[in-house]
Amino acid sequence: MDATKAIIDTVDKIRQRRTAPLILELDLSEGLIDRPPADPLSAVLSMRRARLSDVLSGLKRARTDDRVKGLVVKIGTHHLGLAMVQELRQAVLRFRAAGKRAVVFAESFGEFGAGTVPYYLASAFDRVYLQPSGDVGLTGIALEQRFVRGALEKLGVEYQLGQRHEYKTAANMFTREGMTEPHRESVARIAESVTEQVVAGIAEGRRLDPAKVRELVDAGPFIGAEAVEAGLVDGLAYRDEVYDEIRREAGADALLLYVSRYHKGALARKLPHPGEQTVALVQGSGPIKLGRSGRGPMGGGAMGSDTVCAALRAARRDDHVRAVVFRVDSPGGSYVASDAVWREVVLTRQAGKPVIVSMGDVAASGGYFVAMAADVIMAQPGTLTGSIGVFGGKPVIGELLGKLGVTSETVREGANAAMFSPSHGFSDAQWDRVNAWLDRIYDDFVGKVAEGRGLTRERAHELARGRVWTGADAHASGLVDELGGLEDALALARKKAGLAADAPVRPYPRLNPLERLRPPESSEDRAAALARVRLEAWGPLAALAAELGLPSYGPLTLPGSWTIR
């Protein structure tokens, strides 16, 4: 009898899970990942983190699922990029437009710290709850740039760097003690554009006048009671109180289910059809370098040209693929590697397969280079893009070495054999070669921008000069074709390919477990597109290394460390 009862209870639970009302849940405490794991280590380390694409697809499906009664999201302290936040806001607003309730809870929007971007995300929900001990760090947008020339002089280090042109400001960090006028102009406009977006979003979400939001930004941060009084928060409550309220609204038998689990469950129930026409999704994330993509043992990673080029080739040669969405989230890097990826995008278009670029938080410098040949470039208003320019040179540490008691001697054959040695500066002839190299790269970059975006060379140069733009401003000038997120890019790809609105999306390369284990037979093999673990990556120290100018991924790199909080 006990065994029979256990079987009946199990069957009842399975039936309930298939028929009971659902409350979808999203916990952002650990953030989101914007790309699928490329290697076994990545898969293990990202097991407990939801993927952005899964969340977006899950919320899209939930809009038409009668079982789904609402959504509850917890916003934590993990940093989310502005463009990713805008993708989530867009998904939540569409979820609400379908008649579904969406509630957000946070222990604090910045605990004695900035919380403007997390609160901007929260403003898209029906109701915003804050733990009674929490704060709302609505303080505005600040972009801080550090300059280390004075410290380098004390150490005996000189940087010899050239740039094209005045807005390509990476060299300023090492060669100046403050912002140039073009530098300040560019950064000020980025801060202004982001503020415009944030203020407009909060005003619309909280039904406040934009001028009132501006006043609140200047008056922040707020303790909980002040935030409620100002209309920024609907109530002060602990997590259990928020969840109890949601359950009362959805029904006592409602089940909680993570959005990503909801999405994967739907995929598992949908059997693949042999020969089904698809859209390929190719990911390009991290600094751009020659060789294979990879990650460090503690995190971080890079976009290797060999890996991304192989993925684009695999999608281009697959007869089942009708269009390609190329997701780019990169500050740039190697010019040569960027050019190789650009070529594969061109070849994919020439093969008759539309290429839609979806930009993430950053797609600048080399990140723009790999995108500019696409049929359509789509970005969020808060994406940082452009930076069409180049810089290059070297540090000269001969004086520092002398202070440390280090001496060096060079035996060379060839007048320029030791040209790139940091022990001494460039000669006049060598500096001429550096400038010729910079001119050649810049001319090629601008020419390809003009060709890909349908601009005159003069207009492309005017928009280039190394300047960083927000997606909103880049769209206004023609560097970006449309504003939107990954779901919009996928929908456009399906439309351009003549596919149904629910046509499947497949990450490329698609490899079975055996293909993942065996070495590739050639560079044309799909397995050549696999990433690998790389021990030389900076991993979690990448931000510090960028501040110090330590990693050198190439001449097409967005200068500095760009974080909008």
Phi, psi and omega in degrees: 000318180298320180295318179297317179297320179297320179295317180297317179297320179296317179297319179297320179294319178297317179297319180297319180296332181274342186238342185290153175300151183241140167247112180283144185230143176222119179254113183263015181300326180259009181075192177231154172255143187258010179207154178289153177298134184263349182209166184302321180296318177300319181298318181293314184290338182254013185302323185262009179249130180286151176268139180303316183297324177294318180295314181297316180293321179297316179292327177296314179294323183295337181299331182248011181261113183296337180291330183281118183259340182184179181223135174234131184234135173255125177261124181256204183264353181293132183292133171242135179295154184299316181295321177295319176299319179293326175296317179294318179300316180299317180295319180293318180296322177290324176299314179294322181297338177276006178091013180262150179270140179227125183237141178236144180227140175218141172291327176192140172266074185090109178268100187052050180194178182292139178214027184297311183292316175301321179291324175304319175297314183298330184294350180277353186265161177300312183228141180241123179243144182230136175302139185307331180271001185273174181230165172241103183276055178279094188237359180099191186246129177227131176243112185256133178241134180254148181233130189244014182302315181300317179294320180295321179299320179295328180278342184089032180245132176239135176259128173252102186228141173243155183215154176228107001236226193295338180269353176279090198262009182302322182292335183300327181302326185260337189250351181228167180254004179190180183286140166284169179298314176299321178301309181296320180300314181296312182294321180297320180291324177298313179299319180294315180297315179297318179299318177303316181294315182294315180298316180298318180294316179294319180300315180291316183292323183260006179055050178241156175288138179306323178296324178294320178297320177301318178296320180293321178301317181289338181268347184288168005279167185240140167282167189307308183298322178295323180294322177295315181297325181281353181085012179277333183230143181276332180189159175259123184202152173276166184306313183299324180291321178296313183292325177297319179295318180296318180295322178298322181288322184277338183116146185298332183268006181292144181251143173273136180211129177300143181302318182294324177292322177299316180294315182293327176297322178293321178296320181296328181279345181264109182285137179290149179254125178302134178079009182293136179282137188225170168253131179271137176247115179250129183258136174226100187233145175093175177303143186269131182216161173288151178095204185274149171294158179187181180217158174279164182294341180247010179127186181077183179164175183216158176267106179273134183297322179300318182293310184291320178298318179295322179295318178294322177296317181299318179292322181294324185269355179275117182295342180278344181273125181255339179204161182233131168254121182254107180272119184243124175221087190206139174275001179103197183158236185292130176295315183295317179295319179298320181294324178296317178293319177306317181298319180292327175296316178300314181296324179294319176295319180295335177283000177090014180250117181300143176241121178248123176267130172248115182273141177269220181296321183222130173214073190235159180056243177300330176295331173279325180303313183290343184264337197291344180268001183292159174299315181221134173252126181238133181221161171279156178304329182266003174298140172263122186217189184079238185053044181282095184185190184205147171219158180188160181156213183198158170276146176248113188244017182302316180295318178300315180298322178296320178297329181274357181081020180261127176243156179217150175230146183235131171252124187222153171236112185117133186299330185245020184299326181255025185303322185261012175292135178281000183287338182211164182279174176287144168283170179300318180294320179291322178295326174299320179293321177299315181293324176296321178296315179296318179297318181297315180295315181297316180298319179294316180301307183296320179298319180287329173297312180301316180294313185288327185259001179068039181247159169288158179297325180294318179292321178298318178296321180298322180277345184272246179057022177084006187281137176268134180238152166285160178302323180298314180288325177295325177293319180297331183263352178098000176286335175238138185275319184217154174261131181166179183249195184297317180298322177294320180295319178295319179296319179293321178298316177300317181296314181294331180272356181073028181262163177294158183296338179251020178302143185291156176245133182235124173296141179237141007279147175266116184234139173279167184305323180295319179296329179289332183275324185277151176288151180294147179284331180198177178290348177272350181288143178300329180295345178291347181270005178284142173279174178215161177288131181238129184277349185268356181292149182285338178062227184292350177270008185299319181297316178296318180298322179294319178300322182274353182074024186283311182282140179236089182276350177144177186279346180256067184238135175299126185291143172075193179245115187255105179229124179252118183243000000 
